[in-house]
mmCIF file with all atom_site columns, C-alpha atoms in Angstrom:
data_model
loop_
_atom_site.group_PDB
_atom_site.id
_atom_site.type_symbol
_atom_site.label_atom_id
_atom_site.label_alt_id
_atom_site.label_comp_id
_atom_site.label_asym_id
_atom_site.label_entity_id
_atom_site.label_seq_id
_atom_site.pdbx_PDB_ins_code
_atom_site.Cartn_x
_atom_site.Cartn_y
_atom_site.Cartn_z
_atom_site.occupancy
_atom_site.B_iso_or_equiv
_atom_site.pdbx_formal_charge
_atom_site.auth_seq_id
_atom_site.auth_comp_id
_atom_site.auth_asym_id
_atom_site.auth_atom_id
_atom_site.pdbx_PDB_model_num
ATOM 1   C CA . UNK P 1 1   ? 16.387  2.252   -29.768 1.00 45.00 ? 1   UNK P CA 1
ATOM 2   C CA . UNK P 1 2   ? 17.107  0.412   -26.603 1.00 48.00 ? 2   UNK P CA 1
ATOM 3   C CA . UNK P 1 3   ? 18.981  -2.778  -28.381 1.00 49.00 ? 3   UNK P CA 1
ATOM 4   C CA . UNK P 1 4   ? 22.349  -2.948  -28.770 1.00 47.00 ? 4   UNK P CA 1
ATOM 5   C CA . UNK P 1 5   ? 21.616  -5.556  -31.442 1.00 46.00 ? 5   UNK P CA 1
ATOM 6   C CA . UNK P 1 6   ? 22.517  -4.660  -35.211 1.00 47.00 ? 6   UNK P CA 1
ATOM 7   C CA . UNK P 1 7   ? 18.778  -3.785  -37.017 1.00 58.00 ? 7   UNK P CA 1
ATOM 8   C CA . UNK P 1 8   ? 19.473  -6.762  -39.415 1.00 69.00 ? 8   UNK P CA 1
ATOM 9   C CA . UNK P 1 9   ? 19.907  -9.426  -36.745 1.00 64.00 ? 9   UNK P CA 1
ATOM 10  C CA . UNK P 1 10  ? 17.042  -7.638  -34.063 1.00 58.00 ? 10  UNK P CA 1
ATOM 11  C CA . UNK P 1 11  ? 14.239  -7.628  -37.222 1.00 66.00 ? 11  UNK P CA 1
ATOM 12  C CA . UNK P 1 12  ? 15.188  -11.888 -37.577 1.00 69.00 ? 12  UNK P CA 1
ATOM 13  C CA . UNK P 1 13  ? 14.616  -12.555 -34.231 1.00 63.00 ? 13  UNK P CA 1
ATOM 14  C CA . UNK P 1 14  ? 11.482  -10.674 -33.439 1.00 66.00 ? 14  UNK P CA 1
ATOM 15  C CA . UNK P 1 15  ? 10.090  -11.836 -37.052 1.00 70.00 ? 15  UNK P CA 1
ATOM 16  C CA . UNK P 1 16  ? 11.523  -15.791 -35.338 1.00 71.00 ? 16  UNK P CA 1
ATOM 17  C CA . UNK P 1 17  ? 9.398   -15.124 -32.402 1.00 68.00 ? 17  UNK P CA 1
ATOM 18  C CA . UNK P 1 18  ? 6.082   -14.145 -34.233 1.00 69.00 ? 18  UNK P CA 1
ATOM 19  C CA . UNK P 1 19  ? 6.809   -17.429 -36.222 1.00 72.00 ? 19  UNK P CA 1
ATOM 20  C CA . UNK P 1 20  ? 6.734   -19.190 -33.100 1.00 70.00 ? 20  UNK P CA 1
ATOM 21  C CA . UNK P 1 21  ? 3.692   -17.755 -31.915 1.00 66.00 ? 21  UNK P CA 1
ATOM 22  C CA . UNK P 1 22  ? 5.548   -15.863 -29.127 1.00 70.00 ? 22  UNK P CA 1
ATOM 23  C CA . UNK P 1 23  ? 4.993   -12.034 -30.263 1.00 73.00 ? 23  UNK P CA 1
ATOM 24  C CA . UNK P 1 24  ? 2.210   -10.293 -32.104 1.00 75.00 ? 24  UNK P CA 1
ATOM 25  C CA . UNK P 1 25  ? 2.950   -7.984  -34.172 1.00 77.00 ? 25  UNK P CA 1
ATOM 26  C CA . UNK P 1 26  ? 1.075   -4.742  -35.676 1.00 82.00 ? 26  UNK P CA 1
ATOM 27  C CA . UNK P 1 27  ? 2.178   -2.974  -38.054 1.00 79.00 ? 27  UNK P CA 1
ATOM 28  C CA . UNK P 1 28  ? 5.270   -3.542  -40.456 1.00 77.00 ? 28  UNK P CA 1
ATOM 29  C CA . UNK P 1 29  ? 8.764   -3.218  -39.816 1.00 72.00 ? 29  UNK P CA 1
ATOM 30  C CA . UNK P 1 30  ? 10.693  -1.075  -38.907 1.00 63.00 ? 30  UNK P CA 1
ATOM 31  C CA . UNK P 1 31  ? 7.818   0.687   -37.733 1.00 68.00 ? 31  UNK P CA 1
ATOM 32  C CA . UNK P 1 32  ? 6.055   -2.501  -36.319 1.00 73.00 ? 32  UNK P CA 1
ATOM 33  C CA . UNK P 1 33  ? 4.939   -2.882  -32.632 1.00 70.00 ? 33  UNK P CA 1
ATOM 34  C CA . UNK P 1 34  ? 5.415   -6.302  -30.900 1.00 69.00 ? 34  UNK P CA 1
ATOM 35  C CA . UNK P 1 35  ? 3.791   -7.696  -28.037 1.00 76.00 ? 35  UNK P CA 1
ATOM 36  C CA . UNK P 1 36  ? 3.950   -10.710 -26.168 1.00 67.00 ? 36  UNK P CA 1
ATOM 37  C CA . UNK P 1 37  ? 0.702   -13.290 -26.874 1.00 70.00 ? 37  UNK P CA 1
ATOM 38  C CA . UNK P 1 38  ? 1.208   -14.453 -23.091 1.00 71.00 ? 38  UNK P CA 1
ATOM 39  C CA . UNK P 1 39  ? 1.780   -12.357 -19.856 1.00 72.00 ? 39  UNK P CA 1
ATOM 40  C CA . UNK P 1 40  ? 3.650   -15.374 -18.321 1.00 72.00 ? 40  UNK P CA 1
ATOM 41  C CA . UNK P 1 41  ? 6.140   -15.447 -21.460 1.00 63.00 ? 41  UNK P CA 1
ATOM 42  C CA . UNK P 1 42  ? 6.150   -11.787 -21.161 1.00 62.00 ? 42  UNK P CA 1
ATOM 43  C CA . UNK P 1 43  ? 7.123   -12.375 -17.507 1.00 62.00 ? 43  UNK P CA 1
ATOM 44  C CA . UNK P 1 44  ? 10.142  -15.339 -17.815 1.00 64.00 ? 44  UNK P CA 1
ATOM 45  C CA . UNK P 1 45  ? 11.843  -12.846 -20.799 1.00 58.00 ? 45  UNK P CA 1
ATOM 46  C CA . UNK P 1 46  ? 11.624  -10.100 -18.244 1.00 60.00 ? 46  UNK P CA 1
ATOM 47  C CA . UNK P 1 47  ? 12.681  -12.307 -15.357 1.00 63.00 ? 47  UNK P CA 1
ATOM 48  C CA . UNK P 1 48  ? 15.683  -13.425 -17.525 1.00 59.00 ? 48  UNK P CA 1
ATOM 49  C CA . UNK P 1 49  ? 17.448  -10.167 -17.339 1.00 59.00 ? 49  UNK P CA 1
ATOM 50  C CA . UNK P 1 50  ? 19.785  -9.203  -14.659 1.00 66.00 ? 50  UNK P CA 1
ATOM 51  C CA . UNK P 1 51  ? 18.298  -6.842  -11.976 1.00 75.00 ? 51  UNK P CA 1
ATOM 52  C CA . UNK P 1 52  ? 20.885  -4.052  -13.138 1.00 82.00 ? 52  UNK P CA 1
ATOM 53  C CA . UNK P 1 53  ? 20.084  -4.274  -17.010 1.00 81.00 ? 53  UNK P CA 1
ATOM 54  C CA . UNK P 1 54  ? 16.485  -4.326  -16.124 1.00 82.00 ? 54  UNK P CA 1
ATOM 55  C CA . UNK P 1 55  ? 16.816  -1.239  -14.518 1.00 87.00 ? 55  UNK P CA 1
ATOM 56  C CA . UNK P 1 56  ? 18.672  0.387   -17.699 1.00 88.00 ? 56  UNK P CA 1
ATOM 57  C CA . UNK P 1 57  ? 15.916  -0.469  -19.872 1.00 84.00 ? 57  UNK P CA 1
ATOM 58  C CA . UNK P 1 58  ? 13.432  0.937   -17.575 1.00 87.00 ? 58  UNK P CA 1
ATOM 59  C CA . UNK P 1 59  ? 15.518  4.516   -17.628 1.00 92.00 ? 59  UNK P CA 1
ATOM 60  C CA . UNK P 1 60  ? 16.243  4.133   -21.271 1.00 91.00 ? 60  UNK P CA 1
ATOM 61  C CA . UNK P 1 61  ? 12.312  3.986   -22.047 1.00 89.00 ? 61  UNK P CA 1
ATOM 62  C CA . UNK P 1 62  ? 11.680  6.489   -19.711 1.00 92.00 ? 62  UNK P CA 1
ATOM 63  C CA . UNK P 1 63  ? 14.393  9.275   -21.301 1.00 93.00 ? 63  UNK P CA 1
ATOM 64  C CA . UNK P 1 64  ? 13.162  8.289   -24.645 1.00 90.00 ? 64  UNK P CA 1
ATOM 65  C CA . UNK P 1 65  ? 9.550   8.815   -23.762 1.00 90.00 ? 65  UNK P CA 1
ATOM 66  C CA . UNK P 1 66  ? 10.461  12.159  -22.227 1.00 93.00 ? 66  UNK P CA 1
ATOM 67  C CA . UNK P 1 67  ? 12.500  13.120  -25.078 1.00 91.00 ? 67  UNK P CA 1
ATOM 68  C CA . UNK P 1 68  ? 10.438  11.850  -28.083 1.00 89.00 ? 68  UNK P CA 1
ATOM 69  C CA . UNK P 1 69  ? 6.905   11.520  -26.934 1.00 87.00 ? 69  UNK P CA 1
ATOM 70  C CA . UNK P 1 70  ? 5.885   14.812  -24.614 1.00 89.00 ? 70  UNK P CA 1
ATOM 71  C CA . UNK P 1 71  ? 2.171   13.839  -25.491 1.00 91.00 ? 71  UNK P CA 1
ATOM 72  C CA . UNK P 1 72  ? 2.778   10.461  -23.997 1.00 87.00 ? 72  UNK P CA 1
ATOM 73  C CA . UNK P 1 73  ? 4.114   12.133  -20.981 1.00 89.00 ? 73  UNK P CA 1
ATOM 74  C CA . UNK P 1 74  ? 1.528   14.520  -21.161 1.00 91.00 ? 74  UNK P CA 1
ATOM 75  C CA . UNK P 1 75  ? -1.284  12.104  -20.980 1.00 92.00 ? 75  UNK P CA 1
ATOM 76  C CA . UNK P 1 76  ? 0.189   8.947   -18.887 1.00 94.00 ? 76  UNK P CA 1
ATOM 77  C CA . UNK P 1 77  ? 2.500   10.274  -15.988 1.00 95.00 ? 77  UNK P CA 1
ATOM 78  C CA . UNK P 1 78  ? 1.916   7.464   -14.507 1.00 96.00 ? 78  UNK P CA 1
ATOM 79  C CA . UNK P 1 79  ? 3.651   5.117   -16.906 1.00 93.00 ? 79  UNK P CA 1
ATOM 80  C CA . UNK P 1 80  ? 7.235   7.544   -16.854 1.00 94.00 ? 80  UNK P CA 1
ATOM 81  C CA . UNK P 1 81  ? 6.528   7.054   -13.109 1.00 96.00 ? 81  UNK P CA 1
ATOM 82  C CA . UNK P 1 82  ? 6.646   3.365   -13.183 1.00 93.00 ? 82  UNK P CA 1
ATOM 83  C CA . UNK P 1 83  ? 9.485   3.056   -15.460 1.00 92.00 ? 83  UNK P CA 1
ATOM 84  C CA . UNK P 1 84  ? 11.578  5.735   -13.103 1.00 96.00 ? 84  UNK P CA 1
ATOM 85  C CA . UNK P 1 85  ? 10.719  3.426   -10.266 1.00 94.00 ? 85  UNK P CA 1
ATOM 86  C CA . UNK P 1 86  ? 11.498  0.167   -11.763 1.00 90.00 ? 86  UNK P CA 1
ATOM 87  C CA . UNK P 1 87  ? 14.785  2.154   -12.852 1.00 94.00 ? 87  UNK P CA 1
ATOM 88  C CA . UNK P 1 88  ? 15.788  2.588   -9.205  1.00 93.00 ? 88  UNK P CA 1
ATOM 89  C CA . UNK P 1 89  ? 15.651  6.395   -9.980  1.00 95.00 ? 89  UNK P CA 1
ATOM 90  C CA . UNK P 1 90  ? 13.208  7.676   -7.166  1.00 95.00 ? 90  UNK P CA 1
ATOM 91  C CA . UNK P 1 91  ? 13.784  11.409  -7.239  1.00 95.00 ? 91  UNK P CA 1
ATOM 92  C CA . UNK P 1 92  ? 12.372  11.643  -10.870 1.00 96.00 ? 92  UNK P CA 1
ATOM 93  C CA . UNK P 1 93  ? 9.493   8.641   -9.773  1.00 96.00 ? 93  UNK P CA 1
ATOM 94  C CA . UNK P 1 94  ? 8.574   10.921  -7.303  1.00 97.00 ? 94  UNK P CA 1
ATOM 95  C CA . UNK P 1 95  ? 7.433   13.623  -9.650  1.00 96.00 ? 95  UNK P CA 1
ATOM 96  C CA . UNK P 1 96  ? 5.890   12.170  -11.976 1.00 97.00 ? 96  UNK P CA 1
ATOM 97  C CA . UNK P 1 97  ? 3.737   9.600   -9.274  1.00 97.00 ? 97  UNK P CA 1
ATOM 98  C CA . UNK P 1 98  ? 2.635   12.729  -7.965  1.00 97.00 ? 98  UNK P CA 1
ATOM 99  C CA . UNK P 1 99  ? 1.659   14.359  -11.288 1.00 97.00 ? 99  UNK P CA 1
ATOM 100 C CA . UNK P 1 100 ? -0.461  10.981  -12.322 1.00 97.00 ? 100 UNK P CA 1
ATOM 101 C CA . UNK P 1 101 ? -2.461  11.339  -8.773  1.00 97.00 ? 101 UNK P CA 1
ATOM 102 C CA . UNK P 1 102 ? -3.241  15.004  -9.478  1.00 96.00 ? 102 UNK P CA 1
ATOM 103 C CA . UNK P 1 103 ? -4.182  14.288  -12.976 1.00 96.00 ? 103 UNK P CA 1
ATOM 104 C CA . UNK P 1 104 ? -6.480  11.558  -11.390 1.00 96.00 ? 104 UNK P CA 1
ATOM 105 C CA . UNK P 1 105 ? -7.986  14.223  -8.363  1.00 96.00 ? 105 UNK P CA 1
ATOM 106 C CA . UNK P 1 106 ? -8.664  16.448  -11.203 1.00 95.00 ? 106 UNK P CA 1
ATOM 107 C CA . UNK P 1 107 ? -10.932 13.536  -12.894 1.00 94.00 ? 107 UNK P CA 1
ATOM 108 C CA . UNK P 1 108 ? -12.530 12.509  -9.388  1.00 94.00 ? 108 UNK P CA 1
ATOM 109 C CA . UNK P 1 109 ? -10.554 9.187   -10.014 1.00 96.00 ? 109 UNK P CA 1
ATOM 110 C CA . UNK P 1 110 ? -10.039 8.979   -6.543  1.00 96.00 ? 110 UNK P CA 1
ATOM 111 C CA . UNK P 1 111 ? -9.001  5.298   -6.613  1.00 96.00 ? 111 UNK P CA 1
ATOM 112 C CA . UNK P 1 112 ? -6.363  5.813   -8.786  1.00 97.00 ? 112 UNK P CA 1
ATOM 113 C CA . UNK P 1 113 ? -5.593  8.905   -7.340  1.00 97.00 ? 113 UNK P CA 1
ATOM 114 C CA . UNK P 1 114 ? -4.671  7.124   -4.065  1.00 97.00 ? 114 UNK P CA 1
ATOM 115 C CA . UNK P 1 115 ? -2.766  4.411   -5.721  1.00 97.00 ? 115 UNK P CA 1
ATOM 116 C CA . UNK P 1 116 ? -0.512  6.594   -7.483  1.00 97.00 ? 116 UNK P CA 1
ATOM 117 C CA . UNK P 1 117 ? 0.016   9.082   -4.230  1.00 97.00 ? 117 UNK P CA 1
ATOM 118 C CA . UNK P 1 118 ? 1.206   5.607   -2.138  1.00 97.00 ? 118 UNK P CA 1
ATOM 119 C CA . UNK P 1 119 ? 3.718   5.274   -4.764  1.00 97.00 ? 119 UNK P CA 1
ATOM 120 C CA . UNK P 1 120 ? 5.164   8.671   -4.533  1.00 97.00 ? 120 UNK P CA 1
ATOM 121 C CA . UNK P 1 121 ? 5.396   8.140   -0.872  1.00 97.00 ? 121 UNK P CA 1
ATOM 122 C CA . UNK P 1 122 ? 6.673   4.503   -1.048  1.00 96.00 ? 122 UNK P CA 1
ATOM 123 C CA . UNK P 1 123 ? 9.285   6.413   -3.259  1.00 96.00 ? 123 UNK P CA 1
ATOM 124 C CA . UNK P 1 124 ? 10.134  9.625   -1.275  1.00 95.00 ? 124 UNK P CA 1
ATOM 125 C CA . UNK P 1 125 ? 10.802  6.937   1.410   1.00 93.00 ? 125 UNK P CA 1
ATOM 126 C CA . UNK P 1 126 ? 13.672  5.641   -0.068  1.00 94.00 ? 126 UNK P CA 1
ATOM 127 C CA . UNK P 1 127 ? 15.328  9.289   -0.564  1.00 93.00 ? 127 UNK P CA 1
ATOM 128 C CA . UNK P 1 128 ? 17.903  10.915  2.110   1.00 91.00 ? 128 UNK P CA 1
ATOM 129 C CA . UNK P 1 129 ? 15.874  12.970  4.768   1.00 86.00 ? 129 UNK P CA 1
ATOM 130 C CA . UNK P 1 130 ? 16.167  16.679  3.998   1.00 85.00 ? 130 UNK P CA 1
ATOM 131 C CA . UNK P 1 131 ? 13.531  19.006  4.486   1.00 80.00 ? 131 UNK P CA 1
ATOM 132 C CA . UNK P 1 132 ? 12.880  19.358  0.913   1.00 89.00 ? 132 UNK P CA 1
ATOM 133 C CA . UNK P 1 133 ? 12.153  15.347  1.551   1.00 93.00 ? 133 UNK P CA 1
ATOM 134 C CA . UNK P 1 134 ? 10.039  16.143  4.561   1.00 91.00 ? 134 UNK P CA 1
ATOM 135 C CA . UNK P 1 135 ? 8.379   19.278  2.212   1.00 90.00 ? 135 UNK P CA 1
ATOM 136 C CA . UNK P 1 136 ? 7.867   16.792  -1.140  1.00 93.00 ? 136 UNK P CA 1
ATOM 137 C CA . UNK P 1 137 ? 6.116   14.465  1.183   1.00 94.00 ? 137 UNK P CA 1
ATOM 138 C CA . UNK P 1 138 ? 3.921   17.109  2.818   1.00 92.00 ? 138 UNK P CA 1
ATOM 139 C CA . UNK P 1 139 ? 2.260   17.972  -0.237  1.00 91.00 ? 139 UNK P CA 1
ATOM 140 C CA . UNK P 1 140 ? 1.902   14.506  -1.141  1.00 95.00 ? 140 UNK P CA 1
ATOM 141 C CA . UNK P 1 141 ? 0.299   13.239  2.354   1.00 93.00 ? 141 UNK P CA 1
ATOM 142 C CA . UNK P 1 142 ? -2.212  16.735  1.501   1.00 89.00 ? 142 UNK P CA 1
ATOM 143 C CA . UNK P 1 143 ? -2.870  15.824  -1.765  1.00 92.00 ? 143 UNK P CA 1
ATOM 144 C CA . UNK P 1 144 ? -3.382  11.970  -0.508  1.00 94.00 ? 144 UNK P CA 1
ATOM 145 C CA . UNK P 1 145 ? -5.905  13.374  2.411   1.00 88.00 ? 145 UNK P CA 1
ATOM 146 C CA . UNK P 1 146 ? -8.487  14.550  -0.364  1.00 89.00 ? 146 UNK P CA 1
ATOM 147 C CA . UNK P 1 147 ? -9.254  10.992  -2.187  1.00 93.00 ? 147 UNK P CA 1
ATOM 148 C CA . UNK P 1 148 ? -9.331  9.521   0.827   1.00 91.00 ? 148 UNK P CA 1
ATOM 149 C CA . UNK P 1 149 ? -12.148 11.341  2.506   1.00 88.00 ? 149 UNK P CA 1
ATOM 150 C CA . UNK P 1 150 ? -13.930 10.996  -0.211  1.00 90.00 ? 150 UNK P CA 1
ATOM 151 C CA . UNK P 1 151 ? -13.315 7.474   -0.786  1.00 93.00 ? 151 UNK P CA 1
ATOM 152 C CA . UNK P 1 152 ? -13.417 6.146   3.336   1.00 90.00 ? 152 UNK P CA 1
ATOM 153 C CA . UNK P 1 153 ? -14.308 9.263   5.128   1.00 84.00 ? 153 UNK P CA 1
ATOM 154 C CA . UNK P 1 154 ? -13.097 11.222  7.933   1.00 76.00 ? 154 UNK P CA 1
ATOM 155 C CA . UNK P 1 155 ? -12.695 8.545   10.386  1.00 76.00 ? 155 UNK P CA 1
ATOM 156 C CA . UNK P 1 156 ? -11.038 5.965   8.704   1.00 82.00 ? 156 UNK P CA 1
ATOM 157 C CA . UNK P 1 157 ? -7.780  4.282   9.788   1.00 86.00 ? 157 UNK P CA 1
ATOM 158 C CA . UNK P 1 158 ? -6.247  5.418   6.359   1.00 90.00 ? 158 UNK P CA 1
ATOM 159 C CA . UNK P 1 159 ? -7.046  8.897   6.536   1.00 85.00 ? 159 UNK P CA 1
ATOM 160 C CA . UNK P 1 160 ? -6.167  8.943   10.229  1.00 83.00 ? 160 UNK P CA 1
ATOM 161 C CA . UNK P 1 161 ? -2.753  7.594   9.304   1.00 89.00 ? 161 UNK P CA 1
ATOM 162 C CA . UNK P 1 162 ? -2.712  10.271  6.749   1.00 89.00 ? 162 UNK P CA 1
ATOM 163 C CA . UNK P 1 163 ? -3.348  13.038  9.141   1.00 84.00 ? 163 UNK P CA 1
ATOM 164 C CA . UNK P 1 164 ? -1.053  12.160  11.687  1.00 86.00 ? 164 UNK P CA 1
ATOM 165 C CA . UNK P 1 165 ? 2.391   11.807  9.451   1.00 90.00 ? 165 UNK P CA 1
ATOM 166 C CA . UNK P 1 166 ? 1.194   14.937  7.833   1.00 86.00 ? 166 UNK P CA 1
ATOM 167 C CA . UNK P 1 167 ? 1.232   16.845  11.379  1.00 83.00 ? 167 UNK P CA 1
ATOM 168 C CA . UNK P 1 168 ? 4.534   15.041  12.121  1.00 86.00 ? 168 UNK P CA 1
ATOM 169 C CA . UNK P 1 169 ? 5.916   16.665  8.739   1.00 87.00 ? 169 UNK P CA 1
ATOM 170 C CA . UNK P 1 170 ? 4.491   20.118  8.770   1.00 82.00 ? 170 UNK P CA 1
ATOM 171 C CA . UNK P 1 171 ? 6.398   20.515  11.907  1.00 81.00 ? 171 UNK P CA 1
ATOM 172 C CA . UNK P 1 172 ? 9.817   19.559  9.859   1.00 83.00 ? 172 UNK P CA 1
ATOM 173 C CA . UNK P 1 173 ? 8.871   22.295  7.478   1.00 79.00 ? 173 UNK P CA 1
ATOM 174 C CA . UNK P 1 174 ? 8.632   25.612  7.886   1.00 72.00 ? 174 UNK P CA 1
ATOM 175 C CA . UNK P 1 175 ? 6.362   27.107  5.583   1.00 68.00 ? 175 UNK P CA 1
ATOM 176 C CA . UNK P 1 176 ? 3.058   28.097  7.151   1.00 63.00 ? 176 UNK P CA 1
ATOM 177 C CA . UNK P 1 177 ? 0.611   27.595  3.749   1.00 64.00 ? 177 UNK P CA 1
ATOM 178 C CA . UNK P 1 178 ? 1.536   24.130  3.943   1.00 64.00 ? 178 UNK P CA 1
ATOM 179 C CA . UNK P 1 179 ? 0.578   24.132  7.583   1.00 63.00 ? 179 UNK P CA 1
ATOM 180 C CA . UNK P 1 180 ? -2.831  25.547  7.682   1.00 59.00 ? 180 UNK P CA 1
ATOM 181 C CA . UNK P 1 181 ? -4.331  22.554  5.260   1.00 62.00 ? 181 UNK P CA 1
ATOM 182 C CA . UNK P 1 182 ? -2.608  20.275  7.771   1.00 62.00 ? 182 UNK P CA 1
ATOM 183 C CA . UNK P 1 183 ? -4.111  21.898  11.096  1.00 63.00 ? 183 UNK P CA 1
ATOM 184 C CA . UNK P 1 184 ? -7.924  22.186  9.496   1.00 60.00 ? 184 UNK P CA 1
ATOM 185 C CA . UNK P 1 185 ? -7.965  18.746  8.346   1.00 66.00 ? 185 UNK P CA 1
ATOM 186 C CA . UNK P 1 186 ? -6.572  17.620  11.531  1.00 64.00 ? 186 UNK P CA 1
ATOM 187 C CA . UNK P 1 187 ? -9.267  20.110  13.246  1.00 59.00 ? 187 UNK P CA 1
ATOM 188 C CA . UNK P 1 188 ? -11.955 18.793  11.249  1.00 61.00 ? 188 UNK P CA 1
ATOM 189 C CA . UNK P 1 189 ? -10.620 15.231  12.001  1.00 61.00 ? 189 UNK P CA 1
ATOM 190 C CA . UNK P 1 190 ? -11.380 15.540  15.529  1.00 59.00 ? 190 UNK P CA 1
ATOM 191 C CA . UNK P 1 191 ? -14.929 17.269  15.500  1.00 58.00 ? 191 UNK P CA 1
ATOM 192 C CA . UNK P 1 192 ? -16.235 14.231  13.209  1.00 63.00 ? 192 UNK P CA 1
ATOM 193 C CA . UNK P 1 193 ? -14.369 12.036  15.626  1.00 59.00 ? 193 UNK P CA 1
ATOM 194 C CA . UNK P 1 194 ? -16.421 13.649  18.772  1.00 57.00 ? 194 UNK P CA 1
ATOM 195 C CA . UNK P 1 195 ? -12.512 14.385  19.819  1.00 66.00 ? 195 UNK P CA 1
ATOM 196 C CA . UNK P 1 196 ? -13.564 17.806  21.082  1.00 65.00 ? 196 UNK P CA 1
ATOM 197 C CA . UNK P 1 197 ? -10.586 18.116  23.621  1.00 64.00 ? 197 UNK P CA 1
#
């Protein structure tokens, strides 16, 4: 769905590069899946493409996962997140980073959780301030707090990081729920910290 190549001439040249050893491919056309026998040939045919076409793939895949494949979606936020990203389309990125680290909280895969709350931050970073911006990455530095307790503790640099841009946001929003999380954990911060002033 993403070529612009006639079926005809794209079916030659995939059935070319399993020939040549390039491709595997599972299946049989047209409903055949191909996949690179080498990560480093995978790599140079991705590097060939022009930043800007790149990017149109990535949204292309993205909007056709979203509009054929809600299971997909469903199950692997984090791969529409990647593709949004890699599309230069951060807004959309940012949603669906954060649904693939709450999906991993809920599974106590608090790794992965963390992983995929960076990149919803790394994201939100590159949007216009607004205090929806400041808001979006309120919840996010929350959500991020959890997995990283558990995974480093209280007084770790990370989660002290965490803590601190999270009372430098909730003071950009005003919305008091969002607040109180903010305060305890930065209460709680403290007390293990022997910070009792």
């Amino acid at each position: 769905g993403l070529s612009n190549i006639g079926g005809e001439m794209l079916q030659k040249g995939l059935t070319q590069l399993v020939d040549a050893e390039m491709l595997y491919q599972r299946g049989r056309p047209p409903r055949a899946h191909y996949v690179f026998k080498h990560a480093l040939v995978k790599d140079a045919a991705y590097n060939s493409l022009l930043r800007r076409q790149r990017q149109q793939y990535h949204r292309q895949v993205a909007e056709l996962l979203e509009t054929n494949s809600p299971d997909v979606v469903e199950a692997h936020p984090e791969l529409l997140a990647h593709h949004y990203s890699e599309a230069d389309i951060a807004d959309r990125a940012v949603d669906y980073w954060q649904l693939a680290g709450q999906r991993a909280i809920e599974r106590s895969a608090n790794a992965e959780a963390i992983a995929h709350l960076y990149f919803a931050i790394d994201a939100i970073g590159t949007l216009p301030a607004s205090g929806n911006t400041a808001q979006r990455e309120l919840k996010l530095q929350t959500m991020l707090a959890g997995p990283l307790i558990a995974t480093k503790g209280y007084g770790a640099p990370e989660s002290a990081a965490v803590f601190t841009r999270a009372l430098e946001l909730s003071k950009q929003v005003n919305d008091p729920s969002l607040m109180f999380p903010v305060l305890y954990q930065q209460w709680v911060f403290n007390l293990i910290g022997s910070r009792i002033d």
